[in-house]
């Protein structure tokens, strides 16, 4: 059974301004998601599920279906697609939504929206992040090896200095793990960036320490996860408890790291930390766009990617 790729594409990118998931950045107008799908298909994924918002679903779906019409996996089978909507009112009926809330409930809530269309091991990625070939091979190999597993997931950790923006500070969750490579926690750091001395500094939101030097080789989360289908049932239970405490909150969100952490504490869930040599990049700020365009051109010039990506 081929794993499925779940793409979180509901965010509009407030700092960037506009629907950056559909912004053409490659030499032939390829989007960041296009490169992710290309790498995923070549790593052995057979289906892509998009999480989108209702107001741009039709435009998004039409664009995707036109672009990928006729695209096949390496074994000759057609690449499958599905589209799932995330809206803030998609919660259990026993809860009454605060009418003043405007945002959906976060990344773990988004993943739950796909529970009826995914029945196989799956990876989760952000739609506006470039992860690289090695990371997709790493997560695909893990998913294929855990086709019949339960009670375990994985996270791909990227070296911190492979994930920085040249145009501003970023937030990064640094992974901590035991001798068995099982995650013990993720510490959120803000204002992370490389400074004039070549070292990486940031503020630890857990301890409250500011401007501390960080290990440039530390593994951090870029929201690339590997799950088996039992994740849906377990996280649904955590979400129910989350809502019972936060249903009237206007901004609190149900994030994947929080869901996994609760499952680790309450359900003896395990999360294996995988590592990759891939370099992440993305359009966090408007100023990042020219650099990302240049990087894709460089990758094409080196023969790492064709252009256009898909030959019809």
PDB file of C-alpha atoms in Angstrom:
ATOM      1  CA  UNK A   1       0.000   0.000   0.000  1.00  0.00           C
ATOM      2  CA  UNK A   2       1.364   3.409  -0.974  1.00  0.00           C
ATOM      3  CA  UNK A   3       1.392   6.111   1.699  1.00  0.00           C
ATOM      4  CA  UNK A   4      -0.626   9.305   1.296  1.00  0.00           C
ATOM      5  CA  UNK A   5       0.638  12.876   1.450  1.00  0.00           C
ATOM      6  CA  UNK A   6      -1.545  15.276   3.455  1.00  0.00           C
ATOM      7  CA  UNK A   7      -0.839  18.903   2.532  1.00  0.00           C
ATOM      8  CA  UNK A   8      -1.847  21.658   4.949  1.00  0.00           C
ATOM      9  CA  UNK A   9      -2.853  24.394   2.502  1.00  0.00           C
ATOM     10  CA  UNK A  10      -5.574  26.246   4.401  1.00  0.00           C
ATOM     11  CA  UNK A  11      -3.343  29.057   5.669  1.00  0.00           C
ATOM     12  CA  UNK A  12      -3.266  32.302   3.750  1.00  0.00           C
ATOM     13  CA  UNK A  13       0.159  33.441   4.909  1.00  0.00           C
ATOM     14  CA  UNK A  14      -0.622  36.736   6.620  1.00  0.00           C
ATOM     15  CA  UNK A  15       3.009  37.858   6.713  1.00  0.00           C
ATOM     16  CA  UNK A  16       3.472  37.135   3.007  1.00  0.00           C
ATOM     17  CA  UNK A  17       0.165  38.518   1.810  1.00  0.00           C
ATOM     18  CA  UNK A  18      -1.882  36.413  -0.581  1.00  0.00           C
ATOM     19  CA  UNK A  19      -2.434  32.763  -1.398  1.00  0.00           C
ATOM     20  CA  UNK A  20       1.216  31.762  -1.406  1.00  0.00           C
ATOM     21  CA  UNK A  21       0.375  28.066  -1.865  1.00  0.00           C
ATOM     22  CA  UNK A  22      -0.528  28.913  -5.492  1.00  0.00           C
ATOM     23  CA  UNK A  23       2.352  31.299  -6.197  1.00  0.00           C
ATOM     24  CA  UNK A  24       4.512  30.186  -9.133  1.00  0.00           C
ATOM     25  CA  UNK A  25       8.154  30.205  -8.038  1.00  0.00           C
ATOM     26  CA  UNK A  26       9.820  27.650 -10.307  1.00  0.00           C
ATOM     27  CA  UNK A  27      11.167  28.392 -13.817  1.00  0.00           C
ATOM     28  CA  UNK A  28       7.941  27.144 -15.426  1.00  0.00           C
ATOM     29  CA  UNK A  29       5.625  28.578 -12.780  1.00  0.00           C
ATOM     30  CA  UNK A  30       5.857  25.621 -10.394  1.00  0.00           C
ATOM     31  CA  UNK A  31       4.616  26.195  -6.843  1.00  0.00           C
ATOM     32  CA  UNK A  32       6.369  24.980  -3.713  1.00  0.00           C
ATOM     33  CA  UNK A  33       3.632  22.346  -3.355  1.00  0.00           C
ATOM     34  CA  UNK A  34       4.416  21.103  -6.877  1.00  0.00           C
ATOM     35  CA  UNK A  35       7.981  20.322  -5.854  1.00  0.00           C
ATOM     36  CA  UNK A  36       6.790  18.577  -2.695  1.00  0.00           C
ATOM     37  CA  UNK A  37       4.413  16.400  -4.689  1.00  0.00           C
ATOM     38  CA  UNK A  38       7.095  15.626  -7.261  1.00  0.00           C
ATOM     39  CA  UNK A  39       9.478  14.479  -4.515  1.00  0.00           C
ATOM     40  CA  UNK A  40       6.728  12.558  -2.716  1.00  0.00           C
ATOM     41  CA  UNK A  41       5.605  10.683  -5.843  1.00  0.00           C
ATOM     42  CA  UNK A  42       9.190   9.684  -6.623  1.00  0.00           C
ATOM     43  CA  UNK A  43       9.583   8.499  -3.024  1.00  0.00           C
ATOM     44  CA  UNK A  44       6.576   6.182  -3.384  1.00  0.00           C
ATOM     45  CA  UNK A  45       3.480   8.159  -2.348  1.00  0.00           C
ATOM     46  CA  UNK A  46       0.337   7.403  -4.343  1.00  0.00           C
ATOM     47  CA  UNK A  47      -2.239   9.962  -3.208  1.00  0.00           C
ATOM     48  CA  UNK A  48      -2.322  13.620  -2.221  1.00  0.00           C
ATOM     49  CA  UNK A  49      -4.967  15.072   0.089  1.00  0.00           C
ATOM     50  CA  UNK A  50      -5.211  18.852   0.401  1.00  0.00           C
ATOM     51  CA  UNK A  51      -6.657  20.641   3.426  1.00  0.00           C
ATOM     52  CA  UNK A  52      -8.164  23.902   2.148  1.00  0.00           C
ATOM     53  CA  UNK A  53     -10.671  26.584   3.153  1.00  0.00           C
ATOM     54  CA  UNK A  54     -14.127  26.655   1.604  1.00  0.00           C
ATOM     55  CA  UNK A  55     -13.748  30.098   0.031  1.00  0.00           C
ATOM     56  CA  UNK A  56     -10.870  29.102  -2.262  1.00  0.00           C
ATOM     57  CA  UNK A  57     -11.509  25.351  -2.627  1.00  0.00           C
ATOM     58  CA  UNK A  58     -13.066  25.512  -6.119  1.00  0.00           C
ATOM     59  CA  UNK A  59     -10.282  27.648  -7.590  1.00  0.00           C
ATOM     60  CA  UNK A  60      -7.618  25.574  -5.884  1.00  0.00           C
ATOM     61  CA  UNK A  61      -9.108  22.233  -6.940  1.00  0.00           C
ATOM     62  CA  UNK A  62      -9.561  23.335 -10.548  1.00  0.00           C
ATOM     63  CA  UNK A  63      -5.942  24.507 -10.703  1.00  0.00           C
ATOM     64  CA  UNK A  64      -4.636  21.253  -9.246  1.00  0.00           C
ATOM     65  CA  UNK A  65      -6.726  18.965 -11.446  1.00  0.00           C
ATOM     66  CA  UNK A  66      -5.732  20.829 -14.608  1.00  0.00           C
ATOM     67  CA  UNK A  67      -2.074  20.796 -13.655  1.00  0.00           C
ATOM     68  CA  UNK A  68      -1.890  17.135 -12.677  1.00  0.00           C
ATOM     69  CA  UNK A  69      -4.250  15.654 -15.239  1.00  0.00           C
ATOM     70  CA  UNK A  70      -2.560  12.537 -16.584  1.00  0.00           C
ATOM     71  CA  UNK A  71       0.319  12.523 -14.083  1.00  0.00           C
ATOM     72  CA  UNK A  72       1.292   8.989 -13.098  1.00  0.00           C
ATOM     73  CA  UNK A  73       3.338   7.413 -10.352  1.00  0.00           C
ATOM     74  CA  UNK A  74       6.582   5.604 -11.267  1.00  0.00           C
ATOM     75  CA  UNK A  75       4.672   2.274 -11.436  1.00  0.00           C
ATOM     76  CA  UNK A  76       2.285   3.708 -14.022  1.00  0.00           C
ATOM     77  CA  UNK A  77      -0.764   4.150 -11.782  1.00  0.00           C
ATOM     78  CA  UNK A  78      -2.524   7.552 -11.815  1.00  0.00           C
ATOM     79  CA  UNK A  79      -1.711   9.942  -9.005  1.00  0.00           C
ATOM     80  CA  UNK A  80      -4.856  10.302  -6.868  1.00  0.00           C
ATOM     81  CA  UNK A  81      -6.145  13.526  -5.286  1.00  0.00           C
ATOM     82  CA  UNK A  82      -8.694  14.542  -2.694  1.00  0.00           C
ATOM     83  CA  UNK A  83      -9.691  17.878  -1.177  1.00  0.00           C
ATOM     84  CA  UNK A  84     -10.934  18.354   2.379  1.00  0.00           C
ATOM     85  CA  UNK A  85     -12.270  21.517   3.977  1.00  0.00           C
ATOM     86  CA  UNK A  86     -11.168  22.962   7.313  1.00  0.00           C
ATOM     87  CA  UNK A  87     -13.526  25.480   8.879  1.00  0.00           C
ATOM     88  CA  UNK A  88     -13.798  26.588  12.483  1.00  0.00           C
ATOM     89  CA  UNK A  89     -17.312  25.151  12.895  1.00  0.00           C
ATOM     90  CA  UNK A  90     -16.195  21.600  12.064  1.00  0.00           C
ATOM     91  CA  UNK A  91     -16.234  20.429  15.680  1.00  0.00           C
ATOM     92  CA  UNK A  92     -18.275  17.822  17.607  1.00  0.00           C
ATOM     93  CA  UNK A  93     -21.964  18.767  17.758  1.00  0.00           C
ATOM     94  CA  UNK A  94     -22.017  18.806  21.556  1.00  0.00           C
ATOM     95  CA  UNK A  95     -19.945  21.998  21.523  1.00  0.00           C
ATOM     96  CA  UNK A  96     -21.314  25.448  20.708  1.00  0.00           C
ATOM     97  CA  UNK A  97     -18.898  27.641  18.819  1.00  0.00           C
ATOM     98  CA  UNK A  98     -18.141  31.070  20.225  1.00  0.00           C
ATOM     99  CA  UNK A  99     -19.637  33.368  17.533  1.00  0.00           C
ATOM    100  CA  UNK A 100     -16.720  35.782  17.930  1.00  0.00           C
ATOM    101  CA  UNK A 101     -14.088  33.207  16.962  1.00  0.00           C
ATOM    102  CA  UNK A 102     -12.726  33.782  13.457  1.00  0.00           C
ATOM    103  CA  UNK A 103      -9.855  31.305  12.968  1.00  0.00           C
ATOM    104  CA  UNK A 104      -9.983  27.506  12.582  1.00  0.00           C
ATOM    105  CA  UNK A 105      -8.540  25.351  15.339  1.00  0.00           C
ATOM    106  CA  UNK A 106      -4.963  24.773  14.135  1.00  0.00           C
ATOM    107  CA  UNK A 107      -2.879  22.127  12.397  1.00  0.00           C
ATOM    108  CA  UNK A 108      -4.011  19.079  14.402  1.00  0.00           C
ATOM    109  CA  UNK A 109      -7.622  20.045  13.767  1.00  0.00           C
ATOM    110  CA  UNK A 110      -6.778  20.326  10.063  1.00  0.00           C
ATOM    111  CA  UNK A 111      -5.370  16.791  10.047  1.00  0.00           C
ATOM    112  CA  UNK A 112      -8.549  15.465  11.674  1.00  0.00           C
ATOM    113  CA  UNK A 113     -10.561  16.810   8.729  1.00  0.00           C
ATOM    114  CA  UNK A 114      -9.007  14.055   6.583  1.00  0.00           C
ATOM    115  CA  UNK A 115     -10.010  11.092   8.771  1.00  0.00           C
ATOM    116  CA  UNK A 116     -12.699   9.904   6.322  1.00  0.00           C
ATOM    117  CA  UNK A 117     -10.467   9.938   3.236  1.00  0.00           C
ATOM    118  CA  UNK A 118      -7.187   8.515   4.579  1.00  0.00           C
ATOM    119  CA  UNK A 119      -7.010   4.851   5.599  1.00  0.00           C
ATOM    120  CA  UNK A 120      -3.299   4.182   5.129  1.00  0.00           C
ATOM    121  CA  UNK A 121      -0.039   5.523   6.611  1.00  0.00           C
ATOM    122  CA  UNK A 122       0.364   9.185   5.723  1.00  0.00           C
ATOM    123  CA  UNK A 123       2.740  12.110   5.957  1.00  0.00           C
ATOM    124  CA  UNK A 124       1.758  15.654   6.882  1.00  0.00           C
ATOM    125  CA  UNK A 125       3.521  18.714   5.447  1.00  0.00           C
ATOM    126  CA  UNK A 126       2.977  22.456   5.187  1.00  0.00           C
ATOM    127  CA  UNK A 127       1.954  23.654   1.743  1.00  0.00           C
ATOM    128  CA  UNK A 128       4.338  26.606   1.796  1.00  0.00           C
ATOM    129  CA  UNK A 129       7.546  24.803   2.799  1.00  0.00           C
ATOM    130  CA  UNK A 130      10.158  23.183   0.553  1.00  0.00           C
ATOM    131  CA  UNK A 131      11.437  20.021   2.238  1.00  0.00           C
ATOM    132  CA  UNK A 132      13.773  18.407  -0.307  1.00  0.00           C
ATOM    133  CA  UNK A 133      14.112  14.958  -1.851  1.00  0.00           C
ATOM    134  CA  UNK A 134      15.915  13.258   1.044  1.00  0.00           C
ATOM    135  CA  UNK A 135      13.250  14.201   3.583  1.00  0.00           C
ATOM    136  CA  UNK A 136      10.486  12.635   1.464  1.00  0.00           C
ATOM    137  CA  UNK A 137      12.481   9.442   0.971  1.00  0.00           C
ATOM    138  CA  UNK A 138      13.139   9.323   4.716  1.00  0.00           C
ATOM    139  CA  UNK A 139       9.475   9.694   5.683  1.00  0.00           C
ATOM    140  CA  UNK A 140       8.256   7.384   2.885  1.00  0.00           C
ATOM    141  CA  UNK A 141      10.612   4.605   3.994  1.00  0.00           C
ATOM    142  CA  UNK A 142       9.376   4.973   7.573  1.00  0.00           C
ATOM    143  CA  UNK A 143       5.715   4.873   6.546  1.00  0.00           C
ATOM    144  CA  UNK A 144       6.195   1.797   4.374  1.00  0.00           C
ATOM    145  CA  UNK A 145       7.976   0.029   7.252  1.00  0.00           C
ATOM    146  CA  UNK A 146       5.115   0.866   9.651  1.00  0.00           C
ATOM    147  CA  UNK A 147       2.142  -0.057   7.467  1.00  0.00           C
ATOM    148  CA  UNK A 148       0.700  -2.281  10.214  1.00  0.00           C
ATOM    149  CA  UNK A 149       1.967  -0.380  13.244  1.00  0.00           C
ATOM    150  CA  UNK A 150      -0.060   1.327  15.936  1.00  0.00           C
ATOM    151  CA  UNK A 151       0.821   3.677  18.741  1.00  0.00           C
ATOM    152  CA  UNK A 152       3.791   5.275  16.998  1.00  0.00           C
ATOM    153  CA  UNK A 153       4.437   8.184  14.679  1.00  0.00           C
ATOM    154  CA  UNK A 154       7.509   9.974  13.359  1.00  0.00           C
ATOM    155  CA  UNK A 155       8.782  13.471  12.846  1.00  0.00           C
ATOM    156  CA  UNK A 156      11.487  14.513  10.386  1.00  0.00           C
ATOM    157  CA  UNK A 157      13.986  16.778  12.125  1.00  0.00           C
ATOM    158  CA  UNK A 158      15.901  19.339  10.058  1.00  0.00           C
ATOM    159  CA  UNK A 159      19.210  20.780  11.216  1.00  0.00           C
ATOM    160  CA  UNK A 160      18.473  24.221  12.614  1.00  0.00           C
ATOM    161  CA  UNK A 161      20.926  26.076  10.383  1.00  0.00           C
ATOM    162  CA  UNK A 162      19.271  24.453   7.348  1.00  0.00           C
ATOM    163  CA  UNK A 163      15.974  26.190   8.177  1.00  0.00           C
ATOM    164  CA  UNK A 164      16.745  29.885   8.644  1.00  0.00           C
ATOM    165  CA  UNK A 165      15.513  32.902   6.675  1.00  0.00           C
ATOM    166  CA  UNK A 166      17.932  35.544   5.444  1.00  0.00           C
ATOM    167  CA  UNK A 167      15.225  38.188   5.741  1.00  0.00           C
ATOM    168  CA  UNK A 168      14.087  37.997   9.340  1.00  0.00           C
ATOM    169  CA  UNK A 169      13.889  36.004  12.528  1.00  0.00           C
ATOM    170  CA  UNK A 170      11.845  32.793  12.617  1.00  0.00           C
ATOM    171  CA  UNK A 171      10.177  30.535  15.172  1.00  0.00           C
ATOM    172  CA  UNK A 172      11.463  26.978  15.473  1.00  0.00           C
ATOM    173  CA  UNK A 173      10.556  24.013  17.656  1.00  0.00           C
ATOM    174  CA  UNK A 174      13.738  22.209  18.690  1.00  0.00           C
ATOM    175  CA  UNK A 175      13.300  18.452  19.186  1.00  0.00           C
ATOM    176  CA  UNK A 176      14.539  16.621  22.255  1.00  0.00           C
ATOM    177  CA  UNK A 177      14.771  12.840  22.204  1.00  0.00           C
ATOM    178  CA  UNK A 178      16.146   9.850  24.113  1.00  0.00           C
ATOM    179  CA  UNK A 179      18.792   7.270  23.186  1.00  0.00           C
ATOM    180  CA  UNK A 180      16.175   5.347  21.182  1.00  0.00           C
ATOM    181  CA  UNK A 181      15.476   8.434  19.010  1.00  0.00           C
ATOM    182  CA  UNK A 182      12.033   8.748  20.587  1.00  0.00           C
ATOM    183  CA  UNK A 183      10.793  12.297  21.026  1.00  0.00           C
ATOM    184  CA  UNK A 184      10.664  13.548  24.602  1.00  0.00           C
ATOM    185  CA  UNK A 185       9.608  17.106  23.842  1.00  0.00           C
ATOM    186  CA  UNK A 186       9.661  20.069  21.475  1.00  0.00           C
ATOM    187  CA  UNK A 187      10.849  23.402  22.867  1.00  0.00           C
ATOM    188  CA  UNK A 188       9.531  26.395  20.966  1.00  0.00           C
ATOM    189  CA  UNK A 189      12.052  29.139  20.235  1.00  0.00           C
ATOM    190  CA  UNK A 190      11.264  32.544  18.759  1.00  0.00           C
ATOM    191  CA  UNK A 191      13.439  35.259  17.221  1.00  0.00           C
ATOM    192  CA  UNK A 192      15.764  32.593  15.846  1.00  0.00           C
ATOM    193  CA  UNK A 193      18.408  33.754  13.400  1.00  0.00           C
ATOM    194  CA  UNK A 194      22.086  33.710  12.490  1.00  0.00           C
ATOM    195  CA  UNK A 195      23.952  36.812  13.606  1.00  0.00           C
ATOM    196  CA  UNK A 196      27.155  38.583  12.586  1.00  0.00           C
ATOM    197  CA  UNK A 197      29.385  36.156  14.497  1.00  0.00           C
ATOM    198  CA  UNK A 198      27.990  33.265  12.441  1.00  0.00           C
ATOM    199  CA  UNK A 199      26.219  31.717  15.426  1.00  0.00           C
ATOM    200  CA  UNK A 200      22.509  31.045  15.819  1.00  0.00           C
ATOM    201  CA  UNK A 201      20.596  32.731  18.625  1.00  0.00           C
ATOM    202  CA  UNK A 202      16.997  32.657  19.814  1.00  0.00           C
ATOM    203  CA  UNK A 203      14.601  33.025  22.722  1.00  0.00           C
ATOM    204  CA  UNK A 204      13.377  29.908  24.524  1.00  0.00           C
ATOM    205  CA  UNK A 205       9.653  30.337  25.221  1.00  0.00           C
ATOM    206  CA  UNK A 206       9.674  27.412  27.662  1.00  0.00           C
ATOM    207  CA  UNK A 207      12.393  28.680  30.020  1.00  0.00           C
ATOM    208  CA  UNK A 208      11.993  32.372  29.255  1.00  0.00           C
ATOM    209  CA  UNK A 209      15.684  32.718  28.379  1.00  0.00           C
ATOM    210  CA  UNK A 210      16.389  35.332  25.695  1.00  0.00           C
ATOM    211  CA  UNK A 211      19.157  35.657  23.105  1.00  0.00           C
ATOM    212  CA  UNK A 212      20.740  32.307  23.915  1.00  0.00           C
ATOM    213  CA  UNK A 213      23.129  30.543  21.569  1.00  0.00           C
ATOM    214  CA  UNK A 214      21.525  27.533  19.935  1.00  0.00           C
ATOM    215  CA  UNK A 215      23.158  24.424  18.507  1.00  0.00           C
ATOM    216  CA  UNK A 216      23.145  25.001  14.752  1.00  0.00           C
ATOM    217  CA  UNK A 217      22.966  21.224  14.216  1.00  0.00           C
ATOM    218  CA  UNK A 218      20.039  20.675  16.600  1.00  0.00           C
ATOM    219  CA  UNK A 219      17.090  18.944  14.936  1.00  0.00           C
ATOM    220  CA  UNK A 220      13.991  21.077  14.687  1.00  0.00           C
ATOM    221  CA  UNK A 221      10.451  20.463  13.544  1.00  0.00           C
ATOM    222  CA  UNK A 222       9.293  21.868  10.221  1.00  0.00           C
ATOM    223  CA  UNK A 223       5.885  20.183  10.600  1.00  0.00           C
ATOM    224  CA  UNK A 224       6.769  17.066   8.602  1.00  0.00           C
ATOM    225  CA  UNK A 225       5.142  14.138  10.373  1.00  0.00           C
ATOM    226  CA  UNK A 226       4.481  10.473   9.637  1.00  0.00           C
ATOM    227  CA  UNK A 227       1.320   8.861  11.040  1.00  0.00           C
ATOM    228  CA  UNK A 228      -0.562   5.595  10.887  1.00  0.00           C
ATOM    229  CA  UNK A 229      -4.396   5.676  10.724  1.00  0.00           C
ATOM    230  CA  UNK A 230      -4.874   5.071  14.457  1.00  0.00           C
ATOM    231  CA  UNK A 231      -3.631   8.630  14.958  1.00  0.00           C
ATOM    232  CA  UNK A 232      -7.073   9.912  13.967  1.00  0.00           C
ATOM    233  CA  UNK A 233      -8.899   8.121  16.800  1.00  0.00           C
ATOM    234  CA  UNK A 234      -6.346   9.052  19.439  1.00  0.00           C
ATOM    235  CA  UNK A 235      -6.083  12.706  18.424  1.00  0.00           C
ATOM    236  CA  UNK A 236      -9.864  12.986  18.191  1.00  0.00           C
ATOM    237  CA  UNK A 237     -10.039  12.066  21.874  1.00  0.00           C
ATOM    238  CA  UNK A 238      -7.397  14.668  22.712  1.00  0.00           C
ATOM    239  CA  UNK A 239      -9.264  17.280  20.667  1.00  0.00           C
ATOM    240  CA  UNK A 240     -12.450  16.572  22.587  1.00  0.00           C
ATOM    241  CA  UNK A 241     -10.657  17.240  25.870  1.00  0.00           C
ATOM    242  CA  UNK A 242      -9.026  20.326  24.351  1.00  0.00           C
ATOM    243  CA  UNK A 243     -12.405  21.744  23.342  1.00  0.00           C
ATOM    244  CA  UNK A 244     -13.923  21.040  26.753  1.00  0.00           C
ATOM    245  CA  UNK A 245     -11.327  23.418  28.190  1.00  0.00           C
ATOM    246  CA  UNK A 246     -11.015  25.937  25.349  1.00  0.00           C
ATOM    247  CA  UNK A 247     -14.316  26.104  23.459  1.00  0.00           C
ATOM    248  CA  UNK A 248     -14.823  29.754  24.402  1.00  0.00           C
ATOM    249  CA  UNK A 249     -11.262  30.819  23.609  1.00  0.00           C
ATOM    250  CA  UNK A 250     -10.988  33.059  20.559  1.00  0.00           C
ATOM    251  CA  UNK A 251      -7.402  32.324  19.527  1.00  0.00           C
ATOM    252  CA  UNK A 252      -6.203  29.072  21.113  1.00  0.00           C
ATOM    253  CA  UNK A 253      -5.329  26.446  18.513  1.00  0.00           C
ATOM    254  CA  UNK A 254      -4.976  22.663  18.532  1.00  0.00           C
ATOM    255  CA  UNK A 255      -1.493  22.067  17.108  1.00  0.00           C
ATOM    256  CA  UNK A 256       0.069  18.761  16.041  1.00  0.00           C
ATOM    257  CA  UNK A 257       2.933  18.938  18.591  1.00  0.00           C
ATOM    258  CA  UNK A 258       0.385  19.459  21.381  1.00  0.00           C
ATOM    259  CA  UNK A 259      -1.744  16.514  20.210  1.00  0.00           C
ATOM    260  CA  UNK A 260       1.290  14.226  19.938  1.00  0.00           C
ATOM    261  CA  UNK A 261       2.584  15.361  23.337  1.00  0.00           C
ATOM    262  CA  UNK A 262      -0.760  14.596  24.997  1.00  0.00           C
ATOM    263  CA  UNK A 263      -0.900  11.191  23.311  1.00  0.00           C
ATOM    264  CA  UNK A 264       2.637  10.434  24.500  1.00  0.00           C
ATOM    265  CA  UNK A 265       1.681  11.341  28.072  1.00  0.00           C
ATOM    266  CA  UNK A 266      -1.743   9.722  28.207  1.00  0.00           C
ATOM    267  CA  UNK A 267      -1.696   6.850  25.681  1.00  0.00           C
ATOM    268  CA  UNK A 268       1.930   5.629  25.790  1.00  0.00           C
ATOM    269  CA  UNK A 269       2.271   6.903  22.243  1.00  0.00           C
ATOM    270  CA  UNK A 270       5.766   7.010  20.721  1.00  0.00           C
ATOM    271  CA  UNK A 271       7.220   9.442  18.238  1.00  0.00           C
ATOM    272  CA  UNK A 272      10.416   8.532  16.427  1.00  0.00           C
ATOM    273  CA  UNK A 273      12.719  11.404  15.452  1.00  0.00           C
ATOM    274  CA  UNK A 274      14.115  10.969  11.942  1.00  0.00           C
ATOM    275  CA  UNK A 275      16.860  13.137  10.468  1.00  0.00           C
ATOM    276  CA  UNK A 276      17.489  14.459   6.983  1.00  0.00           C
ATOM    277  CA  UNK A 277      20.277  16.180   5.079  1.00  0.00           C
ATOM    278  CA  UNK A 278      17.718  18.252   3.172  1.00  0.00           C
ATOM    279  CA  UNK A 279      17.750  22.030   3.378  1.00  0.00           C
ATOM    280  CA  UNK A 280      14.384  23.613   4.097  1.00  0.00           C
ATOM    281  CA  UNK A 281      13.343  26.883   2.578  1.00  0.00           C
ATOM    282  CA  UNK A 282      10.101  28.771   2.207  1.00  0.00           C
ATOM    283  CA  UNK A 283       8.434  32.107   1.731  1.00  0.00           C
ATOM    284  CA  UNK A 284       8.040  33.328   5.280  1.00  0.00           C
ATOM    285  CA  UNK A 285       8.373  36.983   4.306  1.00  0.00           C
ATOM    286  CA  UNK A 286       7.719  38.811   1.032  1.00  0.00           C
ATOM    287  CA  UNK A 287      11.455  39.456   0.849  1.00  0.00           C
ATOM    288  CA  UNK A 288      12.104  35.694   0.741  1.00  0.00           C
ATOM    289  CA  UNK A 289      10.449  35.310  -2.662  1.00  0.00           C
ATOM    290  CA  UNK A 290      13.339  36.344  -4.955  1.00  0.00           C
ATOM    291  CA  UNK A 291      15.733  34.069  -3.082  1.00  0.00           C
ATOM    292  CA  UNK A 292      13.365  31.110  -3.377  1.00  0.00           C
ATOM    293  CA  UNK A 293      12.954  31.745  -7.115  1.00  0.00           C
ATOM    294  CA  UNK A 294      16.756  31.782  -7.437  1.00  0.00           C
ATOM    295  CA  UNK A 295      17.100  28.541  -5.459  1.00  0.00           C
ATOM    296  CA  UNK A 296      14.625  26.702  -7.667  1.00  0.00           C
ATOM    297  CA  UNK A 297      16.448  27.945 -10.766  1.00  0.00           C
ATOM    298  CA  UNK A 298      19.723  26.698  -9.290  1.00  0.00           C
ATOM    299  CA  UNK A 299      18.224  23.263  -8.553  1.00  0.00           C
ATOM    300  CA  UNK A 300      16.931  23.062 -12.132  1.00  0.00           C
ATOM    301  CA  UNK A 301      20.277  24.220 -13.563  1.00  0.00           C
ATOM    302  CA  UNK A 302      22.020  21.469 -11.577  1.00  0.00           C
ATOM    303  CA  UNK A 303      19.662  18.868 -13.039  1.00  0.00           C
ATOM    304  CA  UNK A 304      18.054  18.018  -9.700  1.00  0.00           C
ATOM    305  CA  UNK A 305      14.604  18.911 -11.061  1.00  0.00           C
ATOM    306  CA  UNK A 306      13.275  19.084 -14.618  1.00  0.00           C
ATOM    307  CA  UNK A 307      11.270  22.051 -15.835  1.00  0.00           C
ATOM    308  CA  UNK A 308       8.400  21.758 -16.250  1.00  0.00           C
ATOM    309  CA  UNK A 309       8.219  19.154 -13.506  1.00  0.00           C
ATOM    310  CA  UNK A 310       5.637  16.999 -15.265  1.00  0.00           C
ATOM    311  CA  UNK A 311       5.935  15.924 -18.877  1.00  0.00           C
ATOM    312  CA  UNK A 312       2.447  15.420 -20.320  1.00  0.00           C
TER     313      UNK A 312
END
